[in-house]
Structure formats: structure tokens, C-alpha cells
Short mmCIF file of C-alpha atoms and ligand atoms in Angstrom, two decimals:
data_model
loop_
_atom_site.label_atom_id
_atom_site.label_comp_id
_atom_site.label_asym_id
_atom_site.label_seq_id
_atom_site.Cartn_x
_atom_site.Cartn_y
_atom_site.Cartn_z
CA UNK A 1 -26.55 10.66 -2.43
CA UNK A 2 -22.76 10.61 -2.90
CA UNK A 3 -21.26 11.57 -6.23
CA UNK A 4 -18.94 9.22 -8.11
CA UNK A 5 -15.70 9.73 -10.00
CA UNK A 6 -14.60 6.75 -12.06
CA UNK A 7 -10.93 6.58 -12.95
CA UNK A 8 -9.91 4.36 -15.86
CA UNK A 9 -6.53 3.89 -17.48
CA UNK A 10 -5.47 3.53 -21.08
CA UNK A 11 -2.56 2.80 -23.44
CA UNK A 12 -0.25 1.05 -20.95
CA UNK A 13 -0.33 -0.03 -17.32
CA UNK A 14 1.78 1.49 -14.54
CA UNK A 15 0.83 5.07 -15.36
CA UNK A 16 0.02 5.70 -11.71
CA UNK A 17 -3.77 5.48 -11.63
CA UNK A 18 -3.65 4.83 -7.90
CA UNK A 19 -1.62 7.96 -7.28
CA UNK A 20 -3.85 9.98 -9.60
CA UNK A 21 -6.99 8.77 -7.79
CA UNK A 22 -5.39 9.46 -4.39
CA UNK A 23 -4.34 12.93 -5.50
CA UNK A 24 -7.88 13.71 -6.62
CA UNK A 25 -9.00 12.54 -3.18
CA UNK A 26 -6.50 14.85 -1.55
CA UNK A 27 -7.73 17.82 -3.62
CA UNK A 28 -11.36 17.20 -2.77
CA UNK A 29 -10.61 16.72 0.92
CA UNK A 30 -8.83 20.06 0.87
CA UNK A 31 -12.15 21.53 -0.25
CA UNK A 32 -13.84 20.13 2.83
CA UNK A 33 -15.50 17.20 1.07
CA UNK A 34 -15.81 13.78 2.69
CA UNK A 35 -14.42 11.24 0.33
CA UNK A 36 -13.67 7.57 0.02
CA UNK A 37 -11.79 5.60 -2.59
CA UNK A 38 -12.47 2.20 -4.07
CA UNK A 39 -10.50 -0.11 -6.34
CA UNK A 40 -12.05 -2.63 -8.74
CA UNK A 41 -9.58 -5.29 -9.82
CA UNK A 42 -10.48 -7.39 -12.83
CA UNK A 43 -8.64 -10.59 -11.84
CA UNK A 44 -10.37 -13.75 -10.62
CA UNK A 45 -8.63 -14.11 -7.26
CA UNK A 46 -11.11 -13.27 -4.51
CA UNK A 47 -8.42 -11.05 -3.02
CA UNK A 48 -4.68 -10.66 -3.60
CA UNK A 49 -3.86 -12.36 -0.27
CA UNK A 50 -2.96 -15.64 -1.96
CA UNK A 51 -0.88 -14.04 -4.70
CA UNK A 52 2.86 -14.04 -5.00
CA UNK A 53 4.54 -10.60 -4.80
CA UNK A 54 5.95 -11.27 -8.29
CA UNK A 55 2.37 -11.30 -9.55
CA UNK A 56 1.01 -8.52 -7.53
CA UNK A 57 3.49 -6.51 -5.46
CA UNK A 58 2.66 -5.76 -1.87
CA UNK A 59 -0.54 -6.95 -0.25
CA UNK A 60 -1.90 -4.00 1.71
CA UNK A 61 -3.78 -4.83 4.91
CA UNK A 62 -6.67 -2.66 6.08
CA UNK A 63 -7.69 -2.08 9.71
CA UNK A 64 -10.57 -4.55 9.35
CA UNK A 65 -8.28 -7.29 8.08
CA UNK A 66 -8.85 -7.19 4.32
CA UNK A 67 -5.89 -8.17 2.14
CA UNK A 68 -6.01 -5.66 -0.67
CA UNK A 69 -4.31 -4.07 -3.63
CA UNK A 70 -1.37 -1.79 -2.88
CA UNK A 71 -3.20 1.21 -4.35
CA UNK A 72 -5.31 1.22 -1.20
CA UNK A 73 -2.10 2.07 0.62
CA UNK A 74 -1.79 5.21 -1.53
CA UNK A 75 -5.41 6.06 -0.73
CA UNK A 76 -4.71 5.96 3.00
CA UNK A 77 -1.39 7.78 2.73
CA UNK A 78 -2.73 10.67 0.66
CA UNK A 79 -6.11 11.11 2.33
CA UNK A 80 -7.99 10.65 5.60
CA UNK A 81 -10.38 8.13 4.08
CA UNK A 82 -10.78 5.04 6.25
CA UNK A 83 -10.31 2.15 3.90
CA UNK A 84 -11.76 -1.28 4.64
CA UNK A 85 -13.05 -4.53 3.13
CA UNK A 86 -15.60 -2.87 0.84
CA UNK A 87 -13.00 -0.61 -0.74
CA UNK A 88 -11.40 -3.33 -2.85
CA UNK A 89 -13.51 -5.53 -5.08
CA UNK A 90 -12.23 -8.08 -7.53
CA UNK A 91 -13.92 -9.94 -10.36
CA UNK A 92 -13.28 -13.06 -8.26
CA UNK A 93 -15.24 -11.63 -5.34
CA UNK A 94 -18.11 -10.57 -7.62
CA UNK A 95 -18.37 -13.97 -9.34
CA UNK A 96 -18.07 -15.78 -6.00
CA UNK A 97 -20.98 -13.79 -4.58
CA UNK A 98 -23.14 -14.30 -7.67
CA UNK A 99 -22.39 -18.02 -7.94
CA UNK A 100 -23.11 -18.55 -4.24
CA UNK A 101 -26.47 -16.82 -4.72
CA UNK A 102 -27.18 -19.04 -7.69
CA UNK A 103 -26.39 -22.16 -5.64
CA UNK A 104 -28.79 -20.96 -2.96
CA UNK A 105 -31.46 -20.72 -5.63
CA UNK A 106 -31.74 -16.98 -5.22
CA UNK A 107 -32.28 -16.37 -8.94
CA UNK A 108 -35.42 -18.50 -9.11
CA UNK A 109 -34.67 -20.48 -12.25
CA UNK A 110 -33.16 -17.60 -14.24
CA UNK A 111 -30.15 -17.87 -16.52
CA UNK A 112 -27.21 -16.16 -14.85
CA UNK A 113 -25.28 -13.85 -17.16
CA UNK A 114 -22.49 -11.29 -17.09
CA UNK A 115 -25.08 -8.66 -17.99
CA UNK A 116 -27.14 -8.10 -15.87
CA UNK A 117 -26.13 -10.34 -12.94
CA UNK A 118 -22.41 -9.62 -12.70
CA UNK A 119 -22.84 -5.95 -13.60
CA UNK A 120 -25.67 -5.56 -11.07
CA UNK A 121 -23.50 -7.10 -8.38
CA UNK A 122 -20.71 -4.65 -9.26
CA UNK A 123 -23.15 -1.76 -9.00
CA UNK A 124 -24.26 -3.03 -5.60
CA UNK A 125 -20.65 -3.03 -4.39
CA UNK A 126 -20.13 0.49 -5.76
CA UNK A 127 -22.96 1.62 -3.50
CA UNK A 128 -22.00 -0.56 -0.52
CA UNK A 129 -18.76 1.34 -0.03
CA UNK A 130 -20.64 4.32 1.45
CA UNK A 131 -23.07 2.33 3.63
CA UNK A 132 -23.32 3.74 7.12
CA UNK A 133 -20.90 6.55 6.30
CA UNK A 134 -21.36 10.18 5.37
CA UNK A 135 -19.53 10.44 2.10
CA UNK A 136 -19.78 13.23 -0.48
CA UNK A 137 -17.64 11.71 -3.22
CA UNK A 138 -16.53 8.17 -4.06
CA UNK A 139 -13.45 7.93 -6.25
CA UNK A 140 -13.52 4.54 -7.89
CA UNK A 141 -10.49 3.26 -9.76
CA UNK A 142 -10.94 0.53 -12.35
CA UNK A 143 -7.86 -1.68 -12.51
CA UNK A 144 -6.30 -2.83 -15.77
CA UNK A 145 -6.11 -1.02 -19.07
CA UNK A 146 -9.04 -0.13 -21.30
CA UNK A 147 -9.26 -2.72 -24.05
CA UNK A 148 -8.59 -5.68 -21.74
CA UNK A 149 -11.23 -8.39 -21.97
CA UNK A 150 -11.24 -8.80 -18.18
CA UNK A 151 -12.27 -5.29 -17.27
CA UNK A 152 -15.28 -5.16 -19.62
CA UNK A 153 -17.91 -6.07 -17.00
CA UNK A 154 -16.61 -3.28 -14.74
CA UNK A 155 -16.68 -0.75 -17.56
CA UNK A 156 -20.20 -1.78 -18.52
CA UNK A 157 -21.22 -1.47 -14.85
CA UNK A 158 -19.85 2.07 -14.54
CA UNK A 159 -21.46 3.04 -17.85
CA UNK A 160 -24.82 1.85 -16.52
CA UNK A 161 -24.17 3.42 -13.14
CA UNK A 162 -23.78 6.86 -14.64
CA UNK A 163 -26.94 6.34 -16.66
CA UNK A 164 -28.77 5.31 -13.46
CA UNK A 165 -27.63 8.23 -11.30
CA UNK A 166 -27.50 11.00 -13.91
CA UNK A 167 -24.62 12.81 -15.56
CA UNK A 168 -24.06 15.33 -12.78
CA UNK A 169 -23.71 12.64 -10.18
CA UNK A 170 -20.95 10.60 -11.80
CA UNK A 171 -18.04 11.50 -14.07
CA UNK A 172 -15.34 9.60 -15.89
CA UNK A 173 -11.67 10.47 -15.73
CA UNK A 174 -9.31 8.66 -18.05
CA UNK A 175 -5.59 8.44 -17.38
CA UNK A 176 -3.62 8.08 -20.57
CA UNK A 177 -0.12 8.35 -22.01
CA UNK A 178 1.13 11.01 -24.41
CA UNK A 179 4.53 9.65 -25.44
CA UNK A 180 7.38 11.80 -26.66
CA UNK A 181 8.99 10.39 -29.77
CA UNK A 182 12.58 11.48 -29.74
CA UNK A 183 13.32 10.92 -33.45
CA UNK A 184 10.40 13.15 -34.44
CA UNK A 185 10.88 15.47 -31.46
CA UNK A 186 7.14 15.36 -30.94
CA UNK A 187 4.51 14.42 -28.43
CA UNK A 188 2.11 11.92 -29.92
CA UNK A 189 -1.61 12.02 -29.26
CA UNK A 190 -2.66 8.97 -31.28
CA UNK A 191 -2.46 6.40 -28.44
CA UNK A 192 -4.73 8.66 -26.37
CA UNK A 193 -7.18 9.03 -29.25
CA UNK A 194 -7.30 5.24 -29.68
CA UNK A 195 -7.74 4.65 -25.99
CA UNK A 196 -10.60 7.12 -25.75
CA UNK A 197 -12.05 5.58 -28.92
CA UNK A 198 -12.01 2.18 -27.18
CA UNK A 199 -13.90 3.68 -24.24
CA UNK A 200 -16.47 5.28 -26.53
CA UNK A 201 -17.05 1.95 -28.28
CA UNK A 202 -18.53 0.70 -25.04
CA UNK A 203 -20.45 3.87 -24.39
CA UNK A 204 -18.16 5.77 -22.05
CA UNK A 205 -17.20 9.32 -22.90
CA UNK A 206 -14.50 10.59 -20.55
CA UNK A 207 -15.10 14.04 -19.05
CA UNK A 208 -11.48 14.64 -18.09
CA UNK A 209 -8.22 13.28 -19.48
CA UNK A 210 -5.13 13.07 -17.32
CA UNK A 211 -2.21 12.87 -19.70
CA UNK A 212 0.98 11.28 -18.42
CA UNK A 213 3.86 12.87 -20.22
CA UNK A 214 7.60 13.43 -20.04
CA UNK A 215 7.38 16.85 -21.74
CA UNK A 216 4.89 19.65 -21.09
CA UNK A 217 1.83 19.54 -23.35
CA UNK A 218 1.78 22.66 -25.48
CA UNK A 219 -1.41 24.43 -26.52
CA UNK A 220 -1.53 22.73 -29.92
CA UNK A 221 -1.29 19.24 -28.46
CA UNK A 222 -3.94 20.09 -25.90
CA UNK A 223 -6.29 21.41 -28.56
CA UNK A 224 -5.78 18.34 -30.68
CA UNK A 225 -6.49 15.96 -27.81
CA UNK A 226 -9.55 17.99 -26.83
CA UNK A 227 -10.93 18.00 -30.37
CA UNK A 228 -10.37 14.35 -31.20
CA UNK A 229 -11.28 12.99 -27.80
CA UNK A 230 -14.30 15.22 -27.51
CA UNK A 231 -13.47 16.90 -24.18
CA UNK A 232 -13.18 20.55 -23.18
CA UNK A 233 -9.66 21.92 -23.57
CA UNK A 234 -9.35 22.79 -19.88
CA UNK A 235 -10.23 19.16 -19.14
CA UNK A 236 -7.03 17.96 -20.81
CA UNK A 237 -4.86 17.94 -17.72
CA UNK A 238 -1.21 17.10 -17.88
CA UNK A 239 0.38 14.72 -15.44
CA UNK A 240 4.13 15.16 -15.94
CA UNK A 241 6.81 13.05 -14.26
CA UNK A 242 7.44 14.57 -10.84
CA UNK A 243 10.37 14.36 -8.44
CA UNK A 244 8.18 13.07 -5.66
CA UNK A 245 4.76 11.40 -5.87
CA UNK A 246 3.45 13.67 -3.11
CA UNK A 247 3.78 16.58 -5.56
CA UNK A 248 1.03 15.22 -7.83
CA UNK A 249 -1.90 16.90 -5.98
CA UNK A 250 -0.13 20.25 -6.35
CA UNK A 251 0.44 19.72 -10.06
CA UNK A 252 -3.26 18.93 -10.54
CA UNK A 253 -4.36 21.88 -8.44
CA UNK A 254 -2.28 24.26 -10.52
CA UNK A 255 -4.38 23.20 -13.51
CA UNK A 256 -7.60 23.67 -11.50
CA UNK A 257 -8.53 20.00 -11.68
CA UNK A 258 -10.34 20.33 -8.34
CA UNK A 259 -12.53 23.17 -9.62
CA UNK A 260 -13.28 21.34 -12.87
CA UNK A 261 -14.48 18.30 -10.90
CA UNK A 262 -16.52 20.41 -8.48
CA UNK A 263 -18.23 22.17 -11.40
CA UNK A 264 -18.94 18.96 -13.33
CA UNK A 265 -20.42 17.29 -10.27
CA UNK A 266 -22.12 20.49 -9.05
CA UNK A 267 -20.63 20.04 -5.62
CA UNK A 268 -21.01 22.58 -2.88
CA UNK A 269 -17.78 23.14 -1.03
CA UNK A 270 -15.46 25.80 0.23
CA UNK A 271 -12.15 26.97 -1.13
CA UNK A 272 -9.05 25.78 0.67
CA UNK A 273 -5.50 25.34 -0.34
CA UNK A 274 -2.88 22.67 0.02
CA UNK A 275 -0.40 24.91 1.86
CA UNK A 276 0.12 22.53 4.73
CA UNK A 277 0.73 19.56 2.42
CA UNK A 278 3.10 21.68 0.38
CA UNK A 279 5.05 22.94 3.41
CA UNK A 280 4.96 19.86 5.62
CA UNK A 281 5.37 17.17 2.99
CA UNK A 282 6.49 18.24 -0.47
CA UNK A 283 9.06 20.90 0.41
CA UNK A 284 10.58 18.78 3.14
CA UNK A 285 10.70 15.70 0.92
CA UNK A 286 12.44 17.61 -1.86
CA UNK A 287 15.05 19.57 0.08
CA UNK A 288 16.27 17.71 3.14
CA UNK A 289 19.46 18.85 4.84
CA UNK A 290 20.73 15.46 6.06
CA UNK A 291 21.22 12.04 4.50
CA UNK A 292 21.09 8.52 5.87
CA UNK A 293 21.53 5.07 4.35
CA UNK A 294 19.14 2.27 5.22
CA UNK A 295 19.49 -1.28 3.92
CA UNK A 296 16.34 -3.27 3.32
CA UNK A 297 17.26 -6.94 3.37
CA UNK A 298 14.51 -8.92 1.67
CA UNK A 299 13.92 -11.44 -1.03
CA UNK A 300 11.84 -9.39 -3.47
CA UNK A 301 14.19 -6.46 -3.65
CA UNK A 302 14.32 -6.39 -7.45
CA UNK A 303 10.60 -5.63 -7.47
CA UNK A 304 9.67 -1.99 -6.99
CA UNK A 305 6.28 -2.77 -5.53
CA UNK A 306 6.90 -5.68 -3.16
CA UNK A 307 7.71 -3.51 -0.13
CA UNK A 308 5.85 -0.38 -1.22
CA UNK A 309 4.51 0.70 2.18
CA UNK A 310 7.87 0.03 3.85
CA UNK A 311 9.73 2.22 1.35
CA UNK A 312 7.11 4.94 1.74
CA UNK A 313 7.21 4.77 5.55
CA UNK A 314 11.02 5.07 5.47
CA UNK A 315 10.60 8.18 3.33
CA UNK A 316 8.08 9.53 5.85
CA UNK A 317 10.71 8.99 8.55
CA UNK A 318 13.05 11.02 6.36
CA UNK A 319 10.53 13.84 5.93
CA UNK A 320 10.08 14.07 9.72
CA UNK A 321 13.82 14.08 10.32
CA UNK A 322 14.70 16.50 7.52
CA UNK A 323 16.68 13.67 5.97
CA UNK A 324 17.06 12.05 2.58
CA UNK A 325 16.75 8.31 3.10
CA UNK A 326 18.88 6.41 0.63
CA UNK A 327 17.55 2.91 0.48
CA UNK A 328 19.97 0.14 -0.37
CA UNK A 329 18.04 -2.91 -1.46
CA UNK A 330 19.94 -6.03 -0.50
CA UNK A 331 18.96 -9.51 -1.60
CA UNK A 332 19.01 -11.81 1.45
CA UNK A 333 20.17 -14.65 -0.79
CA UNK A 334 23.33 -12.67 -1.65
CA UNK A 335 24.12 -12.27 2.04
CA UNK A 336 23.53 -15.98 2.47
CA UNK A 337 26.16 -16.70 -0.16
CA UNK A 338 28.70 -13.92 0.40
CA UNK A 339 28.21 -12.84 4.02
CA UNK A 340 26.88 -9.49 5.31
CA UNK A 341 30.09 -7.43 5.51
CA UNK A 342 30.34 -6.41 1.86
CA UNK A 343 26.69 -5.35 1.69
CA UNK A 344 26.16 -3.74 5.07
CA UNK A 345 29.43 -2.02 5.95
CA UNK A 346 28.84 1.70 6.50
CA UNK A 347 25.06 1.33 6.51
CA UNK A 348 23.29 3.40 9.17
CA UNK A 349 20.36 1.10 9.77
CA UNK A 350 18.87 -2.10 8.46
CA UNK A 351 15.29 -3.14 8.07
CA UNK A 352 14.19 -6.73 7.51
CA UNK A 353 10.62 -6.76 6.17
CA UNK A 354 7.89 -9.41 6.27
CA UNK A 355 7.67 -12.41 4.03
CA UNK A 356 6.82 -16.06 3.57
CA UNK A 357 8.81 -19.15 2.64
CA UNK A 358 12.39 -20.05 3.49
CA UNK A 359 14.35 -18.57 0.59
CA UNK A 360 16.83 -16.06 1.98
CA UNK A 361 16.08 -16.77 5.65
CA UNK A 362 19.69 -17.59 6.48
CA UNK A 363 20.81 -14.35 4.81
CA UNK A 364 18.39 -12.37 6.95
CA UNK A 365 19.65 -14.11 10.08
CA UNK A 366 23.26 -13.34 9.14
CA UNK A 367 22.38 -9.69 8.50
CA UNK A 368 20.70 -9.46 11.90
CA UNK A 369 23.68 -11.02 13.65
CA UNK A 370 25.88 -8.44 11.94
CA UNK A 371 23.83 -5.44 13.08
CA UNK A 372 23.33 -6.84 16.57
CA UNK A 373 27.06 -7.33 17.04
CA UNK A 374 28.01 -4.06 15.37
CA UNK A 375 25.35 -2.06 17.23
CA UNK A 376 23.74 -0.75 14.04
CA UNK A 377 20.05 0.25 14.36
CA UNK A 378 17.79 -2.65 13.41
CA UNK A 379 14.11 -2.71 12.59
CA UNK A 380 12.46 -6.10 12.01
CA UNK A 381 8.91 -6.32 10.77
CA UNK A 382 6.85 -9.51 11.03
CA UNK A 383 9.12 -12.16 9.46
CA UNK A 384 11.97 -9.72 10.19
CA UNK A 385 11.09 -9.86 13.89
CA UNK A 386 10.79 -13.64 13.74
CA UNK A 387 14.26 -13.87 12.19
CA UNK A 388 15.63 -11.65 14.97
CA UNK A 389 14.20 -14.05 17.55
CA UNK A 390 15.73 -17.04 15.74
CA UNK A 391 19.10 -15.29 15.50
CA UNK A 392 19.06 -14.41 19.20
CA UNK A 393 18.06 -17.95 20.18
CA UNK A 394 20.85 -19.47 18.09
CA UNK A 395 23.70 -17.08 18.69
CA UNK A 396 23.02 -15.66 22.15
CA UNK A 397 21.02 -18.34 23.96
CA UNK A 398 22.96 -21.17 22.34
CA UNK A 399 19.88 -22.96 20.97
CA UNK A 400 21.83 -24.11 17.96
CA UNK A 401 19.20 -25.19 15.49
CA UNK A 402 16.46 -22.87 16.69
CA UNK A 403 13.99 -22.07 13.91
CA UNK A 404 10.45 -21.25 12.99
CA UNK A 405 8.30 -24.28 12.33
CA UNK A 406 7.33 -22.54 9.08
CA UNK A 407 10.79 -23.48 7.80
CA UNK A 408 11.75 -26.54 9.84
CA UNK A 409 8.96 -28.54 11.39
CA UNK A 410 11.42 -30.75 13.30
CA UNK A 411 13.62 -28.07 14.86
CA UNK A 412 14.60 -28.93 18.46
CA UNK A 413 13.95 -25.28 19.40
CA UNK A 414 10.74 -24.07 17.75
CA UNK A 415 11.09 -20.47 18.94
CA UNK A 416 8.53 -19.35 16.37
CA UNK A 417 5.59 -21.67 15.94
CA UNK A 418 1.90 -21.97 15.12
CA UNK A 419 -0.86 -21.42 17.65
CA UNK A 420 -3.16 -24.41 18.16
CA UNK A 421 -6.07 -22.71 16.36
CA UNK A 422 -3.89 -21.98 13.31
CA UNK A 423 -2.84 -25.65 13.11
CA UNK A 424 -6.46 -26.63 12.43
CA UNK A 425 -6.83 -24.24 9.49
CA UNK A 426 -6.57 -25.85 6.07
CA UNK A 427 -7.85 -23.09 3.76
CA UNK A 428 -5.29 -20.52 2.68
CA UNK A 429 -7.39 -17.48 1.69
CA UNK A 430 -8.02 -14.89 4.41
CA UNK A 431 -7.16 -17.21 7.30
CA UNK A 432 -4.10 -15.54 8.81
CA UNK A 433 -4.18 -13.30 11.87
CA UNK A 434 -5.31 -10.24 9.96
CA UNK A 435 -6.07 -6.62 10.68
CA UNK A 436 -5.91 -4.39 13.74
CA UNK A 437 -5.26 -5.69 17.23
CA UNK A 438 -4.32 -3.79 20.40
CA UNK A 439 -0.86 -4.14 21.85
CA UNK A 440 0.21 -3.16 25.35
CA UNK A 441 3.58 -1.44 25.48
CA UNK A 442 5.82 -2.04 28.47
CA UNK A 443 6.89 1.07 30.36
CA UNK A 444 10.59 1.79 30.59
CA UNK A 445 11.37 0.19 27.22
CA UNK A 446 12.69 1.79 24.03
CA UNK A 447 9.37 0.88 22.39
CA UNK A 448 7.54 2.90 25.05
CA UNK A 449 9.90 5.81 24.59
CA UNK A 450 9.12 5.75 20.89
CA UNK A 451 5.34 5.42 21.11
CA UNK A 452 4.91 7.47 24.30
CA UNK A 453 1.77 5.40 24.88
CA UNK A 454 0.84 2.31 26.82
CA UNK A 455 -1.61 0.89 24.33
CA UNK A 456 -1.35 1.02 20.57
CA UNK A 457 -3.32 -0.59 17.76
CA UNK A 458 -1.43 -2.10 14.85
CA UNK A 459 -2.22 -4.16 11.76
CA UNK A 460 -1.23 -7.81 11.39
CA UNK A 461 -0.78 -10.39 8.67
CA UNK A 462 0.85 -13.59 9.86
CA UNK A 463 0.26 -17.15 11.03
CA UNK A 464 3.31 -17.84 13.16
CA UNK A 465 4.02 -16.43 16.64
CA UNK A 466 6.79 -16.09 19.17
CA UNK A 467 6.64 -19.37 21.14
CA UNK A 468 5.93 -18.43 24.78
CA UNK A 469 7.88 -21.45 26.03
CA UNK A 470 11.06 -19.56 25.23
CA UNK A 471 10.19 -16.21 26.79
CA UNK A 472 12.00 -16.88 30.05
CA UNK A 473 15.21 -18.21 28.53
CA UNK A 474 15.38 -15.33 26.07
CA UNK A 475 14.68 -12.69 28.70
CA UNK A 476 17.44 -14.11 30.86
CA UNK A 477 19.83 -13.52 27.99
CA UNK A 478 18.85 -9.89 27.43
CA UNK A 479 15.88 -9.95 25.08
CA UNK A 480 13.05 -7.68 26.19
CA UNK A 481 9.40 -8.33 25.43
CA UNK A 482 8.30 -4.72 25.05
CA UNK A 483 4.86 -5.27 23.55
CA UNK A 484 2.21 -7.93 24.12
CA UNK A 485 -1.47 -8.52 23.45
CA UNK A 486 -3.60 -7.17 26.35
CA UNK A 487 -4.11 -10.70 27.74
CA UNK A 488 -0.37 -11.25 27.58
CA UNK A 489 -0.64 -14.41 25.51
CA UNK A 490 1.09 -13.18 22.36
CA UNK A 491 4.41 -11.39 21.97
CA UNK A 492 4.04 -8.34 19.73
CA UNK A 493 7.31 -6.41 20.09
CA UNK A 494 10.84 -7.36 21.13
CA UNK A 495 13.95 -5.30 21.72
CA UNK A 496 17.45 -5.87 23.08
CA UNK A 497 18.82 -4.73 26.39
CA UNK A 498 22.26 -3.96 25.20
CA UNK A 499 21.84 -2.25 21.87
CA UNK A 500 21.27 1.38 20.80
CA UNK A 501 18.20 0.65 18.65
CA UNK A 502 16.97 -2.88 18.02
CA UNK A 503 13.22 -3.40 17.63
CA UNK A 504 11.26 -6.23 16.07
CA UNK A 505 7.49 -6.14 15.81
CA UNK A 506 5.10 -8.88 14.81
CA UNK A 507 2.75 -6.32 13.22
CA UNK A 508 3.13 -4.04 10.21
CA UNK A 509 3.53 -0.41 11.31
CA UNK A 510 4.21 0.62 7.70
CA UNK A 511 0.49 0.37 6.93
CA UNK A 512 -0.30 3.27 9.24
CA UNK A 513 2.39 5.71 8.24
CA UNK A 514 1.53 8.85 6.30
CA UNK A 515 3.72 11.52 4.72
CA UNK A 516 2.28 14.14 7.08
CA UNK A 517 2.00 11.79 10.06
CA UNK A 518 4.93 9.39 10.11
CA UNK A 519 4.56 6.25 12.19
CA UNK A 520 6.59 6.73 15.42
CA UNK A 521 8.66 3.59 14.89
CA UNK A 522 9.81 4.74 11.46
CA UNK A 523 10.40 8.28 12.70
CA UNK A 524 12.59 7.08 15.52
CA UNK A 525 14.38 4.44 13.45
CA UNK A 526 15.50 7.13 11.00
CA UNK A 527 16.47 9.42 13.91
CA UNK A 528 18.53 6.61 15.42
CA UNK A 529 20.19 5.93 12.07
CA UNK A 530 21.40 9.53 12.03
CA UNK A 531 23.15 8.92 15.32
CA UNK A 532 24.72 5.64 14.24
CA UNK A 533 28.45 5.69 13.81
N1 LIG B 601 5.61 -16.00 7.37
C1 LIG B 601 5.43 -15.43 8.65
C2 LIG B 601 4.11 -15.80 9.28
O1 LIG B 601 3.21 -16.24 8.62
C3 LIG B 601 5.57 -13.93 8.59
C4 LIG B 601 4.49 -13.25 7.79
C5 LIG B 601 4.83 -11.84 7.43
O2 LIG B 601 5.99 -11.43 7.50
N2 LIG B 601 3.85 -11.09 6.98
O3 LIG B 601 3.93 -15.65 10.47
#
């Protein structure tokens, strides 16, 4: 039976529970253990796919087409765990399942209640994540902050779970904040004490505390936290601010967090170190010898989390090229109003990410025209690729009002449009073209040079497609279709004949990039940016 580590968070949100959970995963993998990670989100949406980035940040897409929380992206970047549909559960999904069962009459006249029906369903999902797989440890992160009404059923479920499986088969790790109060020149432990108190009220005693802090915890503070929170002193682990998130596993290892977990769970494993991660990722991320500037032209640029995987993948490209990637976040609406020149002059590469809705579209098109004409490396992803097609149709092929039917249903040149089967779909949740699909790469193209492969598999999340009616006209004018579905019915990648580096892809390569295994498109985009004048 697999062992379980439950990770909860207290005091405030945004302490980096996802990164902490991923780092624990990394440490255990380094000890030869097979792990997986799971996220429980307390909101009532069935999945975050229908949520606005302002509400939720990026929607991370798994290989099997689940639209999930962005923490799952951290899980895949830090570890080798294969993350799929079962790895993200939401209160919405739990209630939906239970209510459907009730409608089917599956409860035989019983009254359906949060305890035991919702909690039992949660426990079932906690187990389902290992079905058919050989997993030694499940690291399960509970979203939200302890004390929230919403997360109570999840906390009750994990309390029961530990009771069911026994104390050496499941442990609780609580991530908390130890703030430094400048006026008093002191680290304060009270918020942590209260947060642990809140957990104890519902029957959960944390085994390990991860303390987020700006200043190192001294012995006295550690002792105090240990005493009042009822944990061993060595189990008070500090999680200081780091220069790079990929350093976190090293910081934890230094404090022997991996050994503490192994002992608590009585795991059998061998001793390994994180040398490769340290050499290949952390050192290279911290001390690059070159610098490049990449502009990301999007509409959620003021949000840190909206393009999380894109920013990370750009950094991976930097790590591989021994380069610091300075990301300039440009609001497409600003380009719409003021033109591209002032924002993009001197930039070494621009990336236009995915998105929905027409705000900022014209700005993205103007930015693409600028980089096409000025021969600056361009990387368009999903909507970014669609905008590149629209720009090319308008400004090179002379199809003046070319557009995507997402933004103008009556355009005379619908160069991006819906497939027939998508037109029939009325429900919004989970109905896009989602997850991994194969793509055949055309030999002799830049795309082929980058991938060095004829078939690749990439993740998708979109409804609209390149309209095949325009393939011929576009090709005549110098656009190259460098990637297609194996049957040749859908365009997956485009590039330009007469440009140093111009690639647009309908899929999302950022979801498969890792700090120690950068996605080839990001690696080569950063390389090309270094050669840009
Ligand atoms: N809105 C576009 C579509 O649905 C692009 C989606 C995206 O960029 N993820 O096809």
C-alpha cells in the first residue's frame, strides 16, 4: 500500500504549497521512491477550465486532457510523476459525483451528508490516484488555508484517512508563515501557533512544520514553535525566500527533511543526492554568463500566474543556453493604443501566448507584424499562432479583414475557424480539443531542425483551427505548414520562409518543459534570440 503525505497551508495563501509539495516529491524521487502528487481544491467548479485567469491563474493541461490547477505544472516540472485527470480533485467534482449517485438512487433512501458521503468520496479519490500504478508515496496538497470553511470536508477526510491507514502510513505537513516584525526586530511564532491550533481543533496534529520566513529561524524560535505546536524540534523546517524556486529541494535536504519523512513513514529506500539537479539546474539558473530580453505580449501580464508555464519554460531555455532571460511583460492593449515600436525596440525575441476573447487581439497582431518585418525571433503559442496567421493573411496575402471567427463571425476571410464538430458543442466545460495529440513534423523545416524528429506529441487546449481553405494561398505567399496531424487534416505548426526564427504552434509546448529537460522549441527560441541583432 502506498504511503501518504498530506500538505496543508496556514496563516496566509501564496506561501508556495505547490512548490513545497513538488520539492518533497523531488527529494523522495532522489531516494529512489516512486511518487505521485495530487491537489485537492476546495472550490465548487468541477475543474478550473471555465475560470478566468484573474480568478485562477493559468489552467494547466495534462497529457490526458484534464484542465487543472497550475500547481500540477510544478509537480511535473520538479518530478517525473506522470500527472493526469485523477491528480486534481475539486469540491465541485466530489459533489457532482455524489449528487449523480444520489440521482441514480445509489444510496438506497439514505440521507446524503457531508460526513460521511462527501468525505468518503474524497477518500475514494485519494486512493484512485494510484490505481494501476506502482507508487510508493502520494503527496497530496490541500488547497486553501486552514480555517477556511470550504476546505473542512477535505481536512476531515484526511484526518479519517490517517486513522484508517495507521499513523506510519500517512503524515501531515503544515506550511506556515513566521513573519518578521521590523519594529520589534523579531520573528513571530504566534500565527503559526494559531494555525496549528486550528488544525488540532479538527483533530489533525501536524508531524512536520515548514516555516516560510524572510530571516533564518534561530534555535530559540525553533524551540518555541516545537514546544507550542507539539512537534519535534528537528521537524520545524525553515523555508526561507530563495533566489530561484528550483533551490527549494536543496534547502529542504540540507535540513534532512527527506530523512525525517522516510523515518516517520518507515520507508525503505536508498541514499542518493541531488547533485545533478544542483549542477544542471540550480547553479546554471543562478549564474548564467549571457543575457537576453524576451517580450511576452499578452493580456494578463499584470498577473504573475496567468502564464506560469510559459515563464518557466522561457527560464528553462535560459538554463540550457547559459543565459539569463529577462522577461518584459507587455500588455497587448498598450500596443493596440500606442503601437509596437516603443515597447519592442531592442527586444531579442517576442512570444505571444494563448488566450481567449478579443481584448488585445489587434495589439498582438501589430506586435507580430513588427517582429515579422524586423526579423526578430517570434514564438506564437495557440492564440499566438492564430494571430500570426491572421497577420500574415492581412498584411502579406492582402486578405484585408481576415480574422478568426472567434472574434468576427462575419469576416470575409475566416482564416481561423471552428471545425464542424465544435460548432455542435453547446456545453463549455471540458469540451475543447484537450490533451496530447501526435503531430507530424515536415522534413527540411526549421521546426524539424529544432525537434530533430518526425513525429512529436504535444498538449492542446483550443476550439479554433487554421482553416484549410487558406493553406494554398498562404503557402504561395511564403508561409510554411511545418507540422500537421498525422491524417493531415489539422495544421499544428507554421513558420515563415523568409525569417530567421518565426514559429507558431497550435499546441502548448510549455506544458512539457522541465528545468532539467527544456522543451526543444523554447531551447531554440532562446538560442535564436541570442543571435538576434
Ligand atoms: N481562443 C483560441 C481557441 O479556442 C485559442 C485558445 C488558446 O490559446 N489556448 O482556439
